[in-house]
mmCIF file of C-alpha atoms and ligand atoms in Angstrom:
data_model
loop_
_atom_site.group_PDB
_atom_site.id
_atom_site.type_symbol
_atom_site.label_atom_id
_atom_site.label_comp_id
_atom_site.label_asym_id
_atom_site.label_seq_id
_atom_site.Cartn_x
_atom_site.Cartn_y
_atom_site.Cartn_z
ATOM 1 C CA MET X 1 -3.618 13.561 -13.230
ATOM 2 C CA SER X 2 -3.914 9.926 -12.192
ATOM 3 C CA LYS X 3 -2.219 10.217 -8.781
ATOM 4 C CA ASN X 4 -0.201 6.997 -8.842
ATOM 5 C CA ILE X 5 2.227 8.090 -6.120
ATOM 6 C CA ILE X 6 1.369 7.199 -2.519
ATOM 7 C CA ILE X 7 3.687 8.951 -0.052
ATOM 8 C CA ALA X 8 4.512 6.864 3.030
ATOM 9 C CA LEU X 9 4.020 9.148 6.032
ATOM 10 C CA ASP X 10 6.549 7.357 8.210
ATOM 11 C CA PHE X 11 6.619 10.020 10.918
ATOM 12 C CA GLY X 12 6.333 9.582 14.674
ATOM 13 C CA THR X 13 4.034 12.463 15.519
ATOM 14 C CA SER X 14 0.973 14.244 14.309
ATOM 15 C CA ASP X 15 2.721 17.648 14.282
ATOM 16 C CA GLN X 16 5.573 16.424 12.096
ATOM 17 C CA THR X 17 3.108 14.821 9.707
ATOM 18 C CA LEU X 18 0.879 17.873 9.359
ATOM 19 C CA GLN X 19 3.886 20.172 8.866
ATOM 20 C CA PHE X 20 5.099 17.894 6.100
ATOM 21 C CA LEU X 21 1.654 17.833 4.480
ATOM 22 C CA ASP X 22 1.621 21.656 4.443
ATOM 23 C CA LEU X 23 4.243 21.295 1.686
ATOM 24 C CA LEU X 24 2.140 19.038 -0.531
ATOM 25 C CA ASP X 25 -0.803 19.370 -2.874
ATOM 26 C CA PRO X 26 -3.467 16.663 -2.362
ATOM 27 C CA ASN X 27 -4.201 16.824 -6.098
ATOM 28 C CA LEU X 28 -0.712 15.501 -6.853
ATOM 29 C CA CYS X 29 -0.409 12.484 -4.527
ATOM 30 C CA ARG X 30 -2.059 10.156 -2.072
ATOM 31 C CA VAL X 31 -0.652 9.249 1.367
ATOM 32 C CA LYS X 32 -0.088 6.132 3.450
ATOM 33 C CA ILE X 33 -0.409 5.905 7.230
ATOM 34 C CA GLY X 34 1.238 2.889 8.823
ATOM 35 C CA LYS X 35 1.326 1.268 12.238
ATOM 36 C CA GLU X 36 3.766 3.708 13.880
ATOM 37 C CA LEU X 37 1.878 6.876 13.058
ATOM 38 C CA PHE X 38 -1.538 5.317 13.598
ATOM 39 C CA THR X 39 -0.526 3.941 16.986
ATOM 40 C CA ALA X 40 0.820 7.355 17.988
ATOM 41 C CA SER X 41 -1.895 9.577 16.590
ATOM 42 C CA GLY X 42 -4.902 7.404 15.765
ATOM 43 C CA PRO X 43 -8.133 8.070 13.903
ATOM 44 C CA GLN X 44 -8.121 11.752 14.814
ATOM 45 C CA LEU X 45 -5.080 12.353 12.627
ATOM 46 C CA VAL X 46 -6.538 10.219 9.833
ATOM 47 C CA ARG X 47 -9.639 12.434 9.822
ATOM 48 C CA LYS X 48 -7.529 15.614 9.801
ATOM 49 C CA ILE X 49 -5.540 14.396 6.810
ATOM 50 C CA ILE X 50 -8.703 13.430 4.931
ATOM 51 C CA ASP X 51 -10.183 16.863 5.760
ATOM 52 C CA ARG X 52 -7.157 18.421 4.053
ATOM 53 C CA GLY X 53 -8.192 16.627 0.885
ATOM 54 C CA PHE X 54 -5.734 13.714 0.862
ATOM 55 C CA ASP X 55 -6.701 10.155 -0.096
ATOM 56 C CA VAL X 56 -5.480 7.940 2.739
ATOM 57 C CA PHE X 57 -4.190 4.376 2.470
ATOM 58 C CA LEU X 58 -4.448 2.922 5.987
ATOM 59 C CA ASP X 59 -1.630 0.360 6.064
ATOM 60 C CA LEU X 60 -2.491 -1.612 9.196
ATOM 61 C CA LYS X 61 -2.315 -5.096 7.624
ATOM 62 C CA PHE X 62 -5.160 -6.659 9.600
ATOM 63 C CA TYR X 63 -4.893 -10.397 10.353
ATOM 64 C CA ASP X 64 -7.262 -12.088 12.791
ATOM 65 C CA ILE X 65 -10.395 -14.224 12.892
ATOM 66 C CA PRO X 66 -12.915 -13.215 10.193
ATOM 67 C CA ASN X 67 -15.336 -11.473 12.562
ATOM 68 C CA THR X 68 -12.609 -9.297 14.096
ATOM 69 C CA VAL X 69 -11.068 -8.315 10.761
ATOM 70 C CA ALA X 70 -14.498 -7.585 9.291
ATOM 71 C CA ARG X 71 -15.433 -5.303 12.181
ATOM 72 C CA ALA X 72 -12.068 -3.530 12.192
ATOM 73 C CA SER X 73 -12.244 -3.054 8.414
ATOM 74 C CA LYS X 74 -15.697 -1.499 8.666
ATOM 75 C CA VAL X 75 -14.562 0.922 11.389
ATOM 76 C CA ALA X 76 -11.529 1.852 9.266
ATOM 77 C CA ALA X 77 -13.688 2.326 6.163
ATOM 78 C CA ASP X 78 -16.073 4.560 8.103
ATOM 79 C CA LEU X 79 -13.175 6.989 8.675
ATOM 80 C CA GLY X 80 -13.436 7.814 4.978
ATOM 81 C CA ILE X 81 -10.139 6.265 3.899
ATOM 82 C CA TRP X 82 -9.360 5.462 0.253
ATOM 83 C CA MET X 83 -7.451 2.171 0.684
ATOM 84 C CA LEU X 84 -7.073 -0.464 3.395
ATOM 85 C CA ASN X 85 -5.034 -3.655 3.612
ATOM 86 C CA ILE X 86 -5.304 -7.072 5.245
ATOM 87 C CA HIS X 87 -3.079 -10.175 5.142
ATOM 88 C CA ALA X 88 -4.054 -12.569 2.353
ATOM 89 C CA SER X 89 -2.600 -15.385 4.459
ATOM 90 C CA GLY X 90 -5.535 -14.806 6.828
ATOM 91 C CA GLY X 91 -7.448 -16.941 4.325
ATOM 92 C CA ARG X 92 -10.529 -16.780 2.158
ATOM 93 C CA ALA X 93 -13.119 -16.569 4.975
ATOM 94 C CA MET X 94 -11.294 -13.642 6.567
ATOM 95 C CA MET X 95 -10.897 -11.780 3.280
ATOM 96 C CA GLU X 96 -14.503 -12.380 2.218
ATOM 97 C CA ALA X 97 -15.753 -11.179 5.605
ATOM 98 C CA ALA X 98 -13.677 -7.991 5.313
ATOM 99 C CA ARG X 99 -14.989 -7.310 1.814
ATOM 100 C CA GLU X 100 -18.588 -7.943 2.858
ATOM 101 C CA SER X 101 -18.258 -5.629 5.851
ATOM 102 C CA ILE X 102 -17.327 -2.628 3.692
ATOM 103 C CA ASP X 103 -19.689 -3.326 0.790
ATOM 104 C CA SER X 104 -22.478 -1.385 2.489
ATOM 105 C CA LEU X 105 -20.493 1.800 1.717
ATOM 106 C CA GLY X 106 -21.097 1.230 -1.998
ATOM 107 C CA ASP X 107 -19.065 3.535 -4.252
ATOM 108 C CA GLN X 108 -17.593 5.158 -1.167
ATOM 109 C CA ARG X 109 -15.943 1.968 0.069
ATOM 110 C CA PRO X 110 -12.156 1.918 0.260
ATOM 111 C CA LEU X 111 -10.126 -0.328 -2.024
ATOM 112 C CA LEU X 112 -9.316 -3.525 -0.139
ATOM 113 C CA ILE X 113 -5.780 -4.751 -0.762
ATOM 114 C CA GLY X 114 -4.052 -7.970 0.287
ATOM 115 C CA VAL X 115 -0.571 -8.375 1.690
ATOM 116 C CA THR X 116 0.940 -11.572 0.259
ATOM 117 C CA VAL X 117 4.404 -12.529 1.538
ATOM 118 C CA LEU X 118 6.271 -9.850 3.471
ATOM 119 C CA THR X 119 9.302 -8.762 1.457
ATOM 120 C CA SER X 120 11.454 -9.353 4.540
ATOM 121 C CA PHE X 121 10.678 -13.101 4.171
ATOM 122 C CA LEU X 122 13.125 -15.430 2.437
ATOM 123 C CA LYS X 123 12.547 -19.099 1.609
ATOM 124 C CA GLU X 124 13.890 -20.187 5.009
ATOM 125 C CA ASP X 125 11.548 -17.831 6.860
ATOM 126 C CA LEU X 126 8.592 -19.384 4.995
ATOM 127 C CA GLU X 127 9.875 -22.876 5.820
ATOM 128 C CA GLN X 128 10.088 -21.958 9.505
ATOM 129 C CA THR X 129 6.371 -21.162 9.379
ATOM 130 C CA GLY X 130 5.601 -24.506 7.719
ATOM 131 C CA ILE X 131 5.343 -23.241 4.111
ATOM 132 C CA GLN X 132 7.474 -25.201 1.649
ATOM 133 C CA SER X 133 6.772 -23.065 -1.488
ATOM 134 C CA CYS X 134 9.345 -20.530 -2.629
ATOM 135 C CA PRO X 135 8.338 -16.881 -1.974
ATOM 136 C CA GLU X 136 7.408 -16.213 -5.661
ATOM 137 C CA ASP X 137 5.007 -19.178 -5.810
ATOM 138 C CA GLN X 138 3.506 -18.270 -2.473
ATOM 139 C CA VAL X 139 3.017 -14.651 -3.607
ATOM 140 C CA SER X 140 1.145 -15.828 -6.734
ATOM 141 C CA LYS X 141 -0.936 -18.298 -4.792
ATOM 142 C CA LEU X 142 -1.983 -15.644 -2.259
ATOM 143 C CA ALA X 143 -2.622 -13.042 -4.983
ATOM 144 C CA PHE X 144 -5.058 -15.424 -6.713
ATOM 145 C CA LEU X 145 -6.690 -16.249 -3.395
ATOM 146 C CA ALA X 146 -7.055 -12.514 -2.678
ATOM 147 C CA ARG X 147 -8.653 -11.924 -6.078
ATOM 148 C CA ASP X 148 -11.033 -14.876 -5.650
ATOM 149 C CA SER X 149 -11.997 -13.612 -2.192
ATOM 150 C CA GLY X 150 -13.147 -10.237 -3.552
ATOM 151 C CA LEU X 151 -10.078 -8.095 -2.905
ATOM 152 C CA ASP X 152 -9.196 -5.253 -5.268
ATOM 153 C CA GLY X 153 -5.477 -5.947 -5.460
ATOM 154 C CA VAL X 154 -2.295 -6.777 -3.593
ATOM 155 C CA VAL X 155 0.839 -5.090 -2.337
ATOM 156 C CA CYS X 156 3.809 -6.557 -4.175
ATOM 157 C CA SER X 157 7.520 -5.899 -4.414
ATOM 158 C CA ALA X 158 9.070 -4.444 -7.524
ATOM 159 C CA ALA X 159 10.540 -7.875 -8.247
ATOM 160 C CA GLU X 160 7.106 -9.527 -8.288
ATOM 161 C CA THR X 161 5.160 -6.956 -10.281
ATOM 162 C CA LYS X 162 5.874 -8.182 -13.797
ATOM 163 C CA LEU X 163 4.970 -11.789 -13.075
ATOM 164 C CA LEU X 164 1.780 -10.889 -11.205
ATOM 165 C CA ARG X 165 0.682 -8.491 -13.935
ATOM 166 C CA SER X 166 1.152 -11.222 -16.527
ATOM 167 C CA GLN X 167 -1.054 -13.536 -14.445
ATOM 168 C CA LEU X 168 -3.783 -11.133 -13.307
ATOM 169 C CA GLN X 169 -6.132 -8.778 -15.134
ATOM 170 C CA ASP X 170 -5.324 -5.076 -15.435
ATOM 171 C CA LYS X 171 -8.121 -4.019 -13.112
ATOM 172 C CA PHE X 172 -6.547 -5.985 -10.216
ATOM 173 C CA CYS X 173 -4.447 -3.302 -8.463
ATOM 174 C CA LEU X 174 -0.753 -3.801 -7.820
ATOM 175 C CA VAL X 175 0.645 -1.510 -5.132
ATOM 176 C CA THR X 176 4.439 -1.432 -5.134
ATOM 177 C CA PRO X 177 6.928 -0.063 -2.573
ATOM 178 C CA GLY X 178 10.725 0.009 -3.034
ATOM 179 C CA ILE X 179 10.711 2.797 -5.645
ATOM 180 C CA ARG X 180 13.838 4.876 -6.197
ATOM 181 C CA ARG X 181 15.212 7.301 -8.773
ATOM 182 C CA PRO X 182 18.862 6.677 -9.725
ATOM 183 C CA GLU X 183 20.008 9.498 -7.414
ATOM 184 C CA ASP X 184 18.070 8.260 -4.356
ATOM 185 C CA ALA X 185 19.641 6.400 -1.435
ATOM 186 C CA ILE X 186 18.413 2.795 -1.389
ATOM 187 C CA GLY X 187 18.344 2.688 2.425
ATOM 188 C CA ASP X 188 17.182 -0.658 3.790
ATOM 189 C CA GLN X 189 15.272 -1.677 0.639
ATOM 190 C CA LYS X 190 16.786 -4.768 -1.017
ATOM 191 C CA ARG X 191 15.502 -4.548 -4.587
ATOM 192 C CA VAL X 192 14.358 -1.228 -5.972
ATOM 193 C CA VAL X 193 13.029 -0.036 -9.322
ATOM 194 C CA GLY X 194 12.528 3.391 -10.831
ATOM 195 C CA PRO X 195 9.054 4.952 -11.018
ATOM 196 C CA ALA X 196 8.723 4.648 -14.806
ATOM 197 C CA GLU X 197 9.887 1.039 -14.814
ATOM 198 C CA ALA X 198 7.461 0.094 -12.031
ATOM 199 C CA ILE X 199 4.544 1.499 -14.035
ATOM 200 C CA GLN X 200 5.769 -0.236 -17.191
ATOM 201 C CA ASN X 201 5.970 -3.503 -15.240
ATOM 202 C CA GLY X 202 2.287 -3.143 -14.414
ATOM 203 C CA SER X 203 2.071 -1.379 -11.043
ATOM 204 C CA ASN X 204 -0.926 0.864 -10.498
ATOM 205 C CA TYR X 205 0.284 2.659 -7.391
ATOM 206 C CA LEU X 206 3.829 3.331 -6.183
ATOM 207 C CA VAL X 207 4.569 3.723 -2.477
ATOM 208 C CA VAL X 208 7.403 6.209 -1.995
ATOM 209 C CA GLY X 209 8.713 7.220 1.411
ATOM 210 C CA ARG X 210 12.154 8.662 2.108
ATOM 211 C CA PRO X 211 12.985 9.894 -1.423
ATOM 212 C CA ILE X 212 10.140 12.390 -0.899
ATOM 213 C CA THR X 213 9.892 12.777 2.892
ATOM 214 C CA ASN X 214 13.650 13.429 3.265
ATOM 215 C CA ALA X 215 14.002 15.601 0.155
ATOM 216 C CA ASP X 216 15.057 19.254 0.496
ATOM 217 C CA SER X 217 11.965 20.028 -1.549
ATOM 218 C CA PRO X 218 9.343 17.293 -1.052
ATOM 219 C CA ASN X 219 7.039 18.970 -3.568
ATOM 220 C CA GLY X 220 9.861 19.177 -6.122
ATOM 221 C CA ALA X 221 10.666 15.479 -5.615
ATOM 222 C CA LEU X 222 6.983 14.584 -5.968
ATOM 223 C CA ILE X 223 6.755 16.531 -9.217
ATOM 224 C CA GLU X 224 9.741 14.565 -10.535
ATOM 225 C CA PHE X 225 8.176 11.233 -9.574
ATOM 226 C CA ASN X 226 4.909 12.285 -11.203
ATOM 227 C CA SER X 227 6.608 13.281 -14.432
ATOM 228 C CA ALA X 228 8.510 9.979 -14.568
ATOM 229 C CA VAL X 229 5.162 8.194 -14.184
ATOM 230 C CA SER X 230 3.390 10.310 -16.812
ATOM 231 C CA SER X 231 6.232 9.780 -19.283
ATOM 232 C CA VAL X 232 5.162 6.132 -19.572
ATOM 233 C CA SER X 233 1.430 6.174 -18.801
HETATM 234 O O1 C5P Y 301 11.146 5.091 2.510
HETATM 235 P P1 C5P Y 301 10.692 4.010 1.576
HETATM 236 O O2 C5P Y 301 10.366 4.500 0.180
HETATM 237 O O3 C5P Y 301 11.607 2.805 1.569
HETATM 238 O O4 C5P Y 301 9.296 3.550 2.219
HETATM 239 C C1 C5P Y 301 8.546 2.483 1.713
HETATM 240 C C2 C5P Y 301 7.270 2.326 2.496
HETATM 241 O O5 C5P Y 301 6.621 1.147 2.010
HETATM 242 C C3 C5P Y 301 7.457 2.130 3.995
HETATM 243 O O6 C5P Y 301 6.311 2.687 4.651
HETATM 244 C C4 C5P Y 301 7.450 0.626 4.149
HETATM 245 O O7 C5P Y 301 6.987 0.212 5.399
HETATM 246 C C5 C5P Y 301 6.466 0.219 3.056
HETATM 247 N N1 C5P Y 301 6.618 -1.154 2.586
HETATM 248 C C6 C5P Y 301 7.795 -1.611 2.041
HETATM 249 N N2 C5P Y 301 7.895 -2.913 1.625
HETATM 250 C C7 C5P Y 301 6.837 -3.732 1.746
HETATM 251 C C8 C5P Y 301 5.641 -3.287 2.273
HETATM 252 C C9 C5P Y 301 5.569 -1.963 2.695
HETATM 253 O O8 C5P Y 301 8.749 -0.853 1.911
HETATM 254 N N3 C5P Y 301 6.934 -4.947 1.301
#
């Protein structure tokens, strides 16, 4: 079982999160902890979740001067997480410093993933920050910079996956949110794709939140996502 599904634990409290995880088998999925849950419950909860056998993607999107990001990345890696992300727009020196800081963990180091352009950004938002490229070009540019700076992959939207996969080698990880089955509510996502299509487009890992966290049977929903993925991989 290749465990391509990463469940976004977008809960506000530790209790809610652990109750939800009681329903899931760590052999069938990985989990993502973002800023809300981490700010509320911190490293203690991360350790508890790892102790239950789950691989944790710590989605804190670090962006700062190289020394600060390197030190924060090392502290995060020492928690025993499986994946960590930083902003590729923080530049080559920042990304290289982060990679170097976790290399001492050898095989145990987490995968280091870059965030390219936030999917909430349109062309005009980029222009307001002084970037004239269109979002697609900027995403490619930052993905190449991330790869050349020693990162293991990038987070990318469903709309960007195909293009990036055609430009980058298979071993460069693409982590894709915005995944929905036909029966799922789209919610605030703008462009969504199904789990099988995302894998066929070249994603390695699919981030799924509400279709599983809000399901009557989260484990049943997870099993469905996993079978859609295995039908094409
Ligand atoms: O509930 P849903 O499946 O939409 O959750 C998707 C998860 O992926 C959320 O945690 C969201 O913050 C995250 N994410 C995203 N789009 C991005 C980056 C992260 O939806 N571009």
